[in-house]
Coordinates of C-alpha atoms in Angstrom, one line a residue:
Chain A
X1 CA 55.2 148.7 105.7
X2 CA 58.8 150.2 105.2
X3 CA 59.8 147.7 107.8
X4 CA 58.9 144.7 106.1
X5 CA 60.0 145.8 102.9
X6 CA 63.5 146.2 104.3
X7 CA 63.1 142.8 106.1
X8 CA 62.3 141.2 102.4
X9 CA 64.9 142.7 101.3
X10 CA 67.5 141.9 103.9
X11 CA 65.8 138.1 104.0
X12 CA 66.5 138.1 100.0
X13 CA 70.1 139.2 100.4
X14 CA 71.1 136.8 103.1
X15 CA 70.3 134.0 101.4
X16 CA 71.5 135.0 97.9
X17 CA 74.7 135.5 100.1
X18 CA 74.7 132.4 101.9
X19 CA 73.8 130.7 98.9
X20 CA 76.7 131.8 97.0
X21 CA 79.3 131.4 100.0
X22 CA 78.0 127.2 100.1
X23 CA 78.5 126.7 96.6
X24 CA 81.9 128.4 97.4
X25 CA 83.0 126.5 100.3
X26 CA 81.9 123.4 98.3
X27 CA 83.5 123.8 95.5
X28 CA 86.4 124.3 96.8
X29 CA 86.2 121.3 99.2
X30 CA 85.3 119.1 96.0
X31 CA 88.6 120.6 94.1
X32 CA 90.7 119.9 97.1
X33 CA 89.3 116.1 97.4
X34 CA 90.4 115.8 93.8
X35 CA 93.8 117.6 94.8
X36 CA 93.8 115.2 97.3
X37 CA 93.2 112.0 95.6
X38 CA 95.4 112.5 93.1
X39 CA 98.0 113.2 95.6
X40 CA 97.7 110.5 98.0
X41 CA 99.1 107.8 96.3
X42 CA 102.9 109.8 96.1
X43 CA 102.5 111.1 99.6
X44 CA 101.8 107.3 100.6
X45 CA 104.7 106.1 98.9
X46 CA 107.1 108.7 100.7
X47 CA 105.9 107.7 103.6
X48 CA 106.8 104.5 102.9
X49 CA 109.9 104.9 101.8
X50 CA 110.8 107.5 105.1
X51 CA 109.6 104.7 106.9
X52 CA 112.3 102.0 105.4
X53 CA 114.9 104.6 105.4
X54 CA 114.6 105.3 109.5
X55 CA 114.6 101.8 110.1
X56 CA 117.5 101.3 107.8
X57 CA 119.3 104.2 109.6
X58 CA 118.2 102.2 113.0
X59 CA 120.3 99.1 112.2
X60 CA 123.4 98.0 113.1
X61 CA 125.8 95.7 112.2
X62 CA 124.9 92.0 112.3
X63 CA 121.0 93.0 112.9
X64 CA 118.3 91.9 111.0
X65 CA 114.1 93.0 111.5
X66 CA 111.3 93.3 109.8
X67 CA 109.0 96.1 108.1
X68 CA 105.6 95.6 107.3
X69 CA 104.0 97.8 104.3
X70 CA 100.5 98.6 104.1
X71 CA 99.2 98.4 100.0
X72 CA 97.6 101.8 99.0
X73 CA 95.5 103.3 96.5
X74 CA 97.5 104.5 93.5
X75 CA 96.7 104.7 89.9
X76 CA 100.8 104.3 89.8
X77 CA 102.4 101.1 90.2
X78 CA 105.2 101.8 92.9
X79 CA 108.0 99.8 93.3
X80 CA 111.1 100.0 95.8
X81 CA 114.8 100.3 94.1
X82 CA 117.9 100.9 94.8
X83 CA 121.0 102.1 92.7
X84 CA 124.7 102.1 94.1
X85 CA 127.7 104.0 93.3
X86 CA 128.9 101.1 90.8
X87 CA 125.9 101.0 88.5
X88 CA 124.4 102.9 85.7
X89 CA 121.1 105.2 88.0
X90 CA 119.3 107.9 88.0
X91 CA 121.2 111.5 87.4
X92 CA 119.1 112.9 91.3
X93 CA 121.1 109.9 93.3
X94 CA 124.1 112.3 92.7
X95 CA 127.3 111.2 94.2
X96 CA 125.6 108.7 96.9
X97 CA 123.9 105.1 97.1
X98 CA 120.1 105.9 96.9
X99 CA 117.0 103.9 97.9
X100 CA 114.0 104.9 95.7
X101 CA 110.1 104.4 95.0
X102 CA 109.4 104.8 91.9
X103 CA 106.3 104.2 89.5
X104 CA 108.4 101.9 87.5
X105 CA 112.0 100.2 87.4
X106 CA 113.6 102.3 85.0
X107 CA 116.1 104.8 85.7
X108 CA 113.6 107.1 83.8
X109 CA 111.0 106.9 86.2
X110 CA 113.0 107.3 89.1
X111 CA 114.5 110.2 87.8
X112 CA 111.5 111.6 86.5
X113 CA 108.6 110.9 89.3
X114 CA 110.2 108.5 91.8
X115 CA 111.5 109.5 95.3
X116 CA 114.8 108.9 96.6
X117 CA 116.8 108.9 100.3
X118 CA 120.7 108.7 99.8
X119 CA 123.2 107.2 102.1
X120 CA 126.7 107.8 102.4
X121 CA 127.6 104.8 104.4
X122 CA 125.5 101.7 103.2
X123 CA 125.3 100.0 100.0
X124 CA 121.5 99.1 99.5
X125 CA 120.0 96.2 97.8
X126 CA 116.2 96.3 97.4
X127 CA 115.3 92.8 95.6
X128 CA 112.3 90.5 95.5
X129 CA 113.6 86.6 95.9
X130 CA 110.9 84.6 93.4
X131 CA 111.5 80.7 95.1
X132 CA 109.2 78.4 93.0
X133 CA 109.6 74.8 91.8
X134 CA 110.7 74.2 88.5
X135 CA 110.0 70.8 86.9
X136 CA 111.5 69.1 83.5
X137 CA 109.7 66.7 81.9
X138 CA 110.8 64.1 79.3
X139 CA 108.3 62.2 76.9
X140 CA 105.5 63.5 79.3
X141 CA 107.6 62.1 82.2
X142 CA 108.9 64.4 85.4
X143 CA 112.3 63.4 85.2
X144 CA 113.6 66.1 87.7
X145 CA 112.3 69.1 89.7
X146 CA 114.2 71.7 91.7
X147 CA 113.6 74.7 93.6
X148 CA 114.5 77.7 91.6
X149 CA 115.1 81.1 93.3
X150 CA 115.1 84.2 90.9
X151 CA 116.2 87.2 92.5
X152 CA 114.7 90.5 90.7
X153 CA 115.7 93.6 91.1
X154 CA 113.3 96.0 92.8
X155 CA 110.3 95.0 95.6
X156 CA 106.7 95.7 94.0
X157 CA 104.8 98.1 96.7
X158 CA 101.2 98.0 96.0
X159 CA 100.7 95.6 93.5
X160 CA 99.2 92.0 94.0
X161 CA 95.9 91.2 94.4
X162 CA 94.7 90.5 98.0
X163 CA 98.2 91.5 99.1
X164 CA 96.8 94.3 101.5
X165 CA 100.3 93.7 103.7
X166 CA 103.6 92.6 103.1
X167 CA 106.8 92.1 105.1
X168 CA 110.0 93.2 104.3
X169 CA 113.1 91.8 105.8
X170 CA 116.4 94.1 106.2
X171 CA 119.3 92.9 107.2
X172 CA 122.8 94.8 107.8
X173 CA 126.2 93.2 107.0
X174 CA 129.2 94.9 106.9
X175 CA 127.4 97.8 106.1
X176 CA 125.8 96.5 103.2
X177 CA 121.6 96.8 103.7
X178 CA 119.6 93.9 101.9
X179 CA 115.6 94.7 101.7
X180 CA 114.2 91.3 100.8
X181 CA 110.8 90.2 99.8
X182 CA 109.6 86.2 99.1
X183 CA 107.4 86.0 96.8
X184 CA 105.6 82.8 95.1
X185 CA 106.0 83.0 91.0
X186 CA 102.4 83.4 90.8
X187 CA 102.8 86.9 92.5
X188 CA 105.4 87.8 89.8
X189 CA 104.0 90.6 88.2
X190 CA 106.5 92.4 85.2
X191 CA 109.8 92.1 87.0
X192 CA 113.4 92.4 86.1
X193 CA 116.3 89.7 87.3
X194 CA 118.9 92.0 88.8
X195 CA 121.6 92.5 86.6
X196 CA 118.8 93.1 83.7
X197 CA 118.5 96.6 83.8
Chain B
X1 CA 51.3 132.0 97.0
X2 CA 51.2 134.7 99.2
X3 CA 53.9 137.1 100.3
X4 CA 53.3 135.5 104.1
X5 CA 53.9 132.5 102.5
X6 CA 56.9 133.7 100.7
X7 CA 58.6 134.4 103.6
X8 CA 58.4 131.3 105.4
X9 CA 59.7 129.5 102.3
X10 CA 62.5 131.8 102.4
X11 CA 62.9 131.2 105.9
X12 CA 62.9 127.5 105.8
X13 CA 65.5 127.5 102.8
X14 CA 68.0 130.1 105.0
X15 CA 67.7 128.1 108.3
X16 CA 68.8 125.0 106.1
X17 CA 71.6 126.9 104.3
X18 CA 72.9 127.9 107.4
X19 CA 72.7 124.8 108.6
X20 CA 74.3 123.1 105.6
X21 CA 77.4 125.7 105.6
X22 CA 77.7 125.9 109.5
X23 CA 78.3 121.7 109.0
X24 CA 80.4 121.7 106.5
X25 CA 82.4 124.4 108.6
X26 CA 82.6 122.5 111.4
X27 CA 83.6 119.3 109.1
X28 CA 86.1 121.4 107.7
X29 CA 87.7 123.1 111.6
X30 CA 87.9 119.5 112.5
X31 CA 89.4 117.9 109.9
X32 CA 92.1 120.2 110.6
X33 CA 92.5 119.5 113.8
X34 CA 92.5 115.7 113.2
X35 CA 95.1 116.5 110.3
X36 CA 97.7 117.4 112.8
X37 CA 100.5 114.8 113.2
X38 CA 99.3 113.9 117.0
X39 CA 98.6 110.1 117.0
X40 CA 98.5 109.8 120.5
X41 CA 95.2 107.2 121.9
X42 CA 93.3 110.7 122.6
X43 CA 93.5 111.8 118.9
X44 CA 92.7 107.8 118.2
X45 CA 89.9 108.4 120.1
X46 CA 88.5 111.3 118.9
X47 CA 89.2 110.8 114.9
X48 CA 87.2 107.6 115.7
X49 CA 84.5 109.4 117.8
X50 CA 84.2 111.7 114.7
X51 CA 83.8 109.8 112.0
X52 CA 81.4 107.8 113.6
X53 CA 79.1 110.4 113.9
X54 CA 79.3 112.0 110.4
X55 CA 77.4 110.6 107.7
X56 CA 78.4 107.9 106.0
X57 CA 79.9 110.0 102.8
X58 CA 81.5 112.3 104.9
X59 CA 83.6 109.0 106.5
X60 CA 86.1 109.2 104.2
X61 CA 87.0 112.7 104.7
X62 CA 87.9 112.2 108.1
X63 CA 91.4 109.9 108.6
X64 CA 91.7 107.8 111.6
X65 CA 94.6 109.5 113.4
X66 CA 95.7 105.9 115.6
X67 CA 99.2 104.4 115.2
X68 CA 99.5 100.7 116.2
X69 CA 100.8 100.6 119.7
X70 CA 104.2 98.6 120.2
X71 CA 104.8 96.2 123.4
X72 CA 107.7 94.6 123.9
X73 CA 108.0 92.0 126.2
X74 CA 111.0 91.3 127.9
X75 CA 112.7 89.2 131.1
X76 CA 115.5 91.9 131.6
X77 CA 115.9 95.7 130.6
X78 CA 118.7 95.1 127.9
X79 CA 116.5 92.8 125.8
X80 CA 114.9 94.0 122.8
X81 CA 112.6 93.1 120.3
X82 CA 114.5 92.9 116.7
X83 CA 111.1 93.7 114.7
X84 CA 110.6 97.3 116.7
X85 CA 114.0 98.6 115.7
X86 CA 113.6 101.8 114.7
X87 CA 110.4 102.3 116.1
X88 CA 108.8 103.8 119.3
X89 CA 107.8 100.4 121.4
X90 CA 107.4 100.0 125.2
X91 CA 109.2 97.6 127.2
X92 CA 107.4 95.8 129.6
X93 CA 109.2 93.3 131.8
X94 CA 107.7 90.4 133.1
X95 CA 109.6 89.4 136.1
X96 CA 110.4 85.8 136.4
X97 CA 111.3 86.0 140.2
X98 CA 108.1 85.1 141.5
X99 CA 107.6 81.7 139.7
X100 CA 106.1 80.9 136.1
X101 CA 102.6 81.3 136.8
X102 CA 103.1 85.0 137.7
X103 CA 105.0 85.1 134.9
X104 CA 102.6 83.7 132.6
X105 CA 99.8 86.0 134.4
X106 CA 101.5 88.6 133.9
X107 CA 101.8 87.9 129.9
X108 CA 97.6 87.1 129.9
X109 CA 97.2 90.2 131.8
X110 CA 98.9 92.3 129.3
X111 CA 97.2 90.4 126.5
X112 CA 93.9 90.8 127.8
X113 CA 94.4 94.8 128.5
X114 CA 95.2 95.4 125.1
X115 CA 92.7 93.6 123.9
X116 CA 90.5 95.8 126.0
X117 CA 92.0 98.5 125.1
X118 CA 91.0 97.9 121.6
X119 CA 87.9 97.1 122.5
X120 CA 87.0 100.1 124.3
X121 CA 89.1 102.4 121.8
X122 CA 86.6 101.3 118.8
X123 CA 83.5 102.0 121.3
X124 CA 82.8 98.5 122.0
X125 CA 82.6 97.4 117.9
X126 CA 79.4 99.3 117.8
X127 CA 80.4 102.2 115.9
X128 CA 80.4 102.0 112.2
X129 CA 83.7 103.2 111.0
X130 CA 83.8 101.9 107.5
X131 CA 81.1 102.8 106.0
X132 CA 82.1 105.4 103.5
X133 CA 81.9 104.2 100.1
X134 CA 84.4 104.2 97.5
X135 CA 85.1 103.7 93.5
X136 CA 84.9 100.0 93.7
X137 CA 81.7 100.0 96.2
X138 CA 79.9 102.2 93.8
X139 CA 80.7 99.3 91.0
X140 CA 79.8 96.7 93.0
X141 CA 76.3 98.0 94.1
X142 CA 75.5 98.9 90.4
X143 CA 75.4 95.2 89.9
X144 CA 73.7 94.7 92.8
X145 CA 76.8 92.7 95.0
X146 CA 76.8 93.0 98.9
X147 CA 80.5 94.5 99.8
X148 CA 82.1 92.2 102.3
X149 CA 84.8 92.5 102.1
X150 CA 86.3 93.6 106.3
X151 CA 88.6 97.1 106.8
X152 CA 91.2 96.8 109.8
X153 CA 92.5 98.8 112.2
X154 CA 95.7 97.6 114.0
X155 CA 95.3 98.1 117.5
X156 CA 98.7 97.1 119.0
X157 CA 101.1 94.5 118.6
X158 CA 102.9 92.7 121.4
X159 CA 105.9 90.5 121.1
X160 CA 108.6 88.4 122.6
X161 CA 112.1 89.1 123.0
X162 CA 114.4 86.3 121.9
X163 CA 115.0 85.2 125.7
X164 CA 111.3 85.0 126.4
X165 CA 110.6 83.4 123.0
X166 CA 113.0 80.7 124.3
X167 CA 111.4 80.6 128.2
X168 CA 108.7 77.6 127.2
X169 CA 108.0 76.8 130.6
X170 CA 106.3 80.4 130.9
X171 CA 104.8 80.1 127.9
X172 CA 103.0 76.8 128.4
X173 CA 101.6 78.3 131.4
X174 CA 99.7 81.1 129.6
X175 CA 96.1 80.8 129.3
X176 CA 94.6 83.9 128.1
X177 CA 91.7 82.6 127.7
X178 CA 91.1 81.2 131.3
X179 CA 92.3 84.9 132.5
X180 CA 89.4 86.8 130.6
X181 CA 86.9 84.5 132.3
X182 CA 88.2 84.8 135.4
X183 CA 89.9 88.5 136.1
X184 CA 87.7 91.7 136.6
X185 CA 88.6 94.1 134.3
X186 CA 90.2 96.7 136.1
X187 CA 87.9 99.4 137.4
X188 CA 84.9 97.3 137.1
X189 CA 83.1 94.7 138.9
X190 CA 83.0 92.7 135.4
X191 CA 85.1 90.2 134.0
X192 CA 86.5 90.5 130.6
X193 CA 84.3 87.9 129.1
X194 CA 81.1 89.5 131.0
X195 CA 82.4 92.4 129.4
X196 CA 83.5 91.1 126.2
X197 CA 79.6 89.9 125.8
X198 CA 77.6 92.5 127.6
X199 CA 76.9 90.6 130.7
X200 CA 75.7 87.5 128.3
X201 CA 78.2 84.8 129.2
X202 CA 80.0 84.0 132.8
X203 CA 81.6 80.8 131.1
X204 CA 82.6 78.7 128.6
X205 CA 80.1 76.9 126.5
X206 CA 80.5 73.3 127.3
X207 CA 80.8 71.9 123.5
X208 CA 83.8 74.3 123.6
X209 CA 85.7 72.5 126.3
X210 CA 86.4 69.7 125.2
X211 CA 88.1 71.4 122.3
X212 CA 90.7 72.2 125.0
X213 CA 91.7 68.9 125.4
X214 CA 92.2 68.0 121.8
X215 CA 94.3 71.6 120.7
X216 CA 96.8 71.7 118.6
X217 CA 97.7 75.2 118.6
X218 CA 100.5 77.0 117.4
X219 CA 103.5 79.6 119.2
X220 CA 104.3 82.7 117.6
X221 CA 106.2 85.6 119.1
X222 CA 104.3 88.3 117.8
X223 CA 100.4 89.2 118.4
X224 CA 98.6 92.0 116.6
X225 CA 95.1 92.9 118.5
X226 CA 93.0 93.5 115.7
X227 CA 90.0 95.8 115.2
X228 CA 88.1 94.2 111.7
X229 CA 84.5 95.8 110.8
X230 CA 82.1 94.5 107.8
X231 CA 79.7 96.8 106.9
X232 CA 76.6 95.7 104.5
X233 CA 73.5 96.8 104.1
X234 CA 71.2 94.6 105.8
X235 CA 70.9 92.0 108.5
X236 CA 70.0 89.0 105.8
X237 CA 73.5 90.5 103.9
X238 CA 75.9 89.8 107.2
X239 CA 74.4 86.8 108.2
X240 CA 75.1 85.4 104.8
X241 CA 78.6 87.0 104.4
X242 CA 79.6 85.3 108.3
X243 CA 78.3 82.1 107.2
X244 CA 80.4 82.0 104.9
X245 CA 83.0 82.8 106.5
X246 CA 85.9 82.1 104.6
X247 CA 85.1 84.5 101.5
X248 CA 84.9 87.1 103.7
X249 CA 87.9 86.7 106.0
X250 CA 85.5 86.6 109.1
X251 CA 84.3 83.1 109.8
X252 CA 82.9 82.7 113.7
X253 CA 83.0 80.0 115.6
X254 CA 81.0 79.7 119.0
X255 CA 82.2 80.6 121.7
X256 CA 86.1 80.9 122.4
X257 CA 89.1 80.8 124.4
X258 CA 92.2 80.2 123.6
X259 CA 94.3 76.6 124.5
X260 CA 95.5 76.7 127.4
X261 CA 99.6 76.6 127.3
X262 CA 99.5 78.8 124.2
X263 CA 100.5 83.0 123.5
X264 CA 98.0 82.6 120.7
X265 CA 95.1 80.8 121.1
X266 CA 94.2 78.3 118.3
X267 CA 91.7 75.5 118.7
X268 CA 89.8 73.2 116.2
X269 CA 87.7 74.3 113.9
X270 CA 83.5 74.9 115.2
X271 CA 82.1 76.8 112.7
X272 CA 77.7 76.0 113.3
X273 CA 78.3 76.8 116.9
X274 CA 78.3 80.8 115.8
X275 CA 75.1 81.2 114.9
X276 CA 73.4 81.1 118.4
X277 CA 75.6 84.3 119.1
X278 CA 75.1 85.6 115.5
X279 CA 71.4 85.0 115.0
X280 CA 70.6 85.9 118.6
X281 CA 72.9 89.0 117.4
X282 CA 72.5 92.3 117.5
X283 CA 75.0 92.6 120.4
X284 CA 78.2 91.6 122.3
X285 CA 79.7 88.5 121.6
X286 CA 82.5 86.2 121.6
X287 CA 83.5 84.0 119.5
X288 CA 86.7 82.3 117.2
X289 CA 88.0 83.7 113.8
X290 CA 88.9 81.7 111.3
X291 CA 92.9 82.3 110.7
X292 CA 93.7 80.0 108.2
X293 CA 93.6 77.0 109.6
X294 CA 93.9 78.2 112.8
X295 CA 90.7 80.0 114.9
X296 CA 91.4 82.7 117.9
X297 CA 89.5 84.3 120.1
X298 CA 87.5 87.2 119.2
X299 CA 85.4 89.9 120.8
X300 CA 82.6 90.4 118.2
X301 CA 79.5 92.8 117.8
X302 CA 76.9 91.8 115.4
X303 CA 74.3 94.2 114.5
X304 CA 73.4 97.7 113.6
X305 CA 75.7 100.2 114.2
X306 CA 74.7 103.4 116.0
X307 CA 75.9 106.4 116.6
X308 CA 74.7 109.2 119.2
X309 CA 71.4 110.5 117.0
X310 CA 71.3 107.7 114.2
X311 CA 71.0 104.2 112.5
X312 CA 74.4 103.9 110.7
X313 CA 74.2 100.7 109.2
X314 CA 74.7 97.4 110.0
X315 CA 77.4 94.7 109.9
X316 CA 80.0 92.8 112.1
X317 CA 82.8 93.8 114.1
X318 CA 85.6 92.0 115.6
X319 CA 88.8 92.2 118.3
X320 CA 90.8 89.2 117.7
X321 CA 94.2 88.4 118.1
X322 CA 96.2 87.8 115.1
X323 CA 99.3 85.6 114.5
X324 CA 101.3 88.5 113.3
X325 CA 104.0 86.4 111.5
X326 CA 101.0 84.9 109.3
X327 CA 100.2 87.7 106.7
X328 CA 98.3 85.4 104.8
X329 CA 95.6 85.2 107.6
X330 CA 96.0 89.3 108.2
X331 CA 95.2 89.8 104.6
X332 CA 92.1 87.9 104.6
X333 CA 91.1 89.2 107.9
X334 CA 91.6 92.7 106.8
X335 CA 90.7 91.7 102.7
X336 CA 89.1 95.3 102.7
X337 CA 92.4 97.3 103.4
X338 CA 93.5 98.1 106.5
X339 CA 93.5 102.1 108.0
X340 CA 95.7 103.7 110.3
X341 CA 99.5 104.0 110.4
X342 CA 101.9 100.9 111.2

């Protein structure tokens, strides 16, 4: 009888213990997938930007190739920028040309939550080329239509609907990087034309 | 109840604990290991093994650990391919000594491997890897709307160097198509196609031939082997969602092959012809995918998905070659998102 006492006992304990140790384990599994998530979208966009920077670092003179950048889930809108020694940037690009993602366009954001790579050699231009047609009209008529190119400063990462991959072109010229991206004017989204920030 | 019957209660409730927290543990040590940064085909592999066989909730917490693979093709050692630089790509050369039909095998052979390779790595498009749900799933089943929408996995991509690019008399010659009906896969006693369609098809349908004559294909110098999976939950939901094809990125055609004369194969558009291979589904097939206005060949597996022990859903997968200068046809291909690294 003692025997089975102790083995109601034991039987008891176990599970209260295993019990508690689950709802552990699983809670801390469901913190860290909320850790996670909210996490993933700036780790994503440092990887992207480590990405562009090695590729950067990879060209030479003359060479021009092409980088393909996988949208990702963010609650942030991230965009690529860069800021030069001759304008007005963020206070973390110190003393260097800097390429950053950032949750915005504004020096603010970059400063505040955006990522940056500096480099002492190359001047970097990140812009989005918008190429649509433009068409003036008289009276109702078309009298003339011409292809308009709008370059803005800054390439949008992971915004665009259906966009799930884009290709970025860099190209290296006398030591001056351009990161272009076409886009159609339907795809403009909230930009700036460089030169209005 | 009884104190006997106590006591098996209890037992029943601590053999499933046990087995609740000794799953999640092992979920848990493997995640870890997956987590390290080894992306070489074995960890591809596994992390795909893996997620197949947890349930489909659990997908999400494991990550596929596979990095598209890079080939470059090239005539001579000092070429290079301008869209790998600054990143990890093999060379291959195809020697151009022996004549432009071994050079032009030589390019089909490569082609067909790695589409075998991406085959094989994504267990034969049987294997539901997609099928964890997320935010925008849960919306769309609350107002009762089938998710369609296909996830990719880039495979590899293979491209030209600027002197091949420009070598049109081996290109012309290519004929991938021809090559995976006719060349045993190596280490078998099947062709590609057999392969491709689990013994199903030897040739060619004959409506598709005489597509071959009337192609109008185009060149690219860049091919991604692509690995695209729709997961939905019934048979009636992915036969609708292929018939449809074009809001879903994965329109079939029949049977295949690619034109001969081209790198990529694009033939006119036959889009009834599918539904022998779909309908008769629930197993290997070939057939073309819809790129635009383009179709290529694709590797496809219609059906339900299994895993070692279970039933995990049902759906469509595909391993087609993509033009990988046409992002427009990758993003509808891969509408869904597309997993992996670059």
């Amino acid at each position: 009888m003692k025997s089975k006492k102790a083995f109601e006992i034991t039987l008891n304990n176990t599970l209260g213990a295993l019990l508690a140790i689950a709802v552990i384990v699983i809670f801390f599994i469901a913190i860290y997938q909320v850790y996670r998530a909210a996490n993933s979208g700036d780790k994503n966009a440092q990887t992207t930007l480590d990405t562009i920077t090695a590729k950067i670092e990879a060209l030479k003179n003359d060479e021009t190739t092409t980088i393909e950048i996988i949208k990702f889930n963010s609650p942030k809108s991230w965009s690529l920028i860069s800021w030069n020694r001759d304008e007005n940037r963020p206070d973390k690009c110190l003393f260097e040309n800097c390429l950053c993602i950032c949750p915005g366009t504004s020096i603010d954001s970059c400063q505040n939550e955006g990522y940056c790579r500096f480099f002492e050699k190359e001047t970097i231009e990140a812009i989005t080329i918008q190429n649509y047609t433009y068409i003036d009209t008289y009276d109702g008529q078309e009298v003339f239509r011409t292809n308009k190119i709008i370059p803005l400063k800054g390439i949008s990462i992971n915004s665009g609907e259906g966009q799930i991959i884009k290709t970025l072109q860099l190209t290296k010229k006398e030591n001056k990087v351009s990161i272009t991206i076409e886009e159609s004017k339907e795809e403009y989204s909230n930009r700036i034309p460089t030169g209005g920030l | 109840m009884n104190k006997k019957g106590e006591r098996q209660v209890s037992l029943v409730l601590l053999v499933t604990i046990v087995a609740v927290v000794g799953f999640v543990i092992i979920l848990y040590v493997l995640m870890q290991f997956i987590k390290s940064d080894d992306y070489s085909d074995e960890s591809c592999r596994f992390s795909i093994l893996t997620r197949a066989s947890v349930p489909g909730p659990a997908e999400g917490l494991i990550p596929l650990k596979c990095t598209t693979g890079k080939i470059c093709l090239v005539t001579d050692t000092k070429e290079s391919c301008p869209q790998f630089i600054g990143e990890e790509n093999t060379k291959i050369k195809i020697s151009t000594s022996g004549g432009v039909e071994k050079s032009a095998e030589d390019i089909s052979k490569i082609l067909a491997n790695s589409m075998y390779d991406c085959w094989s790595m994504t267990g034969e498009g049987k294997l539901s890897l997609f099928s964890g749900k997320d935010p925008t799933d849960f919306i769309s089943d609350q107002f009762g709307v089938e998710i369609t929408r296909p996830i990719c996995l880039i495979c590899s991509r293979v491209a030209l160097s600027q002197e091949l690019e420009n070598r049109e008399d081996i290109l012309q010659e290519v004929n991938m198509g021809e090559y995976l009906r006719t060349t045993v896969v190596p280490g078998s006693s099947r062709t590609y196609l057999n392969t491709f369609t689990d013994k199903q098809v030897n040739s060619y349908p004959q409506a598709f031939q005489a597509n071959l004559s009337n192609q109008s294909g185009k060149q690219t110098n860049e091919i991604a082997f692509v690995f695209s999976q729709m997961v939905v939950k019934n048979e009636a939901a992915w036969q609708s969602a292929i018939q449809k094809g074009s809001s879903t990125g994965i329109a079939v055609g029949g049977a295949l092959l690619t034109p001969a004369g081209r790198v990529l194969g694009i033939v006119g558009v036959v889009p009834n012809l599918v539904a022998t291979t779909i309908a008769a589904g629930i197993s290997g097939g070939i057939a073309y995918v819809n790129q635009g206005q383009n179709l290529a060949l694709a590797g496809t597996y219609c059906g339900a998905f299994t895993s070692q022990e279970r039933e995990t859903g049902q759906g469509c997968s595909l391993i087609t070659p993509v033009d990988w200068n046409n992002k427009t046809s990758l993003n509808t291909l891969c509408a869904g998102g597309i997993e992996g690294t670059l």
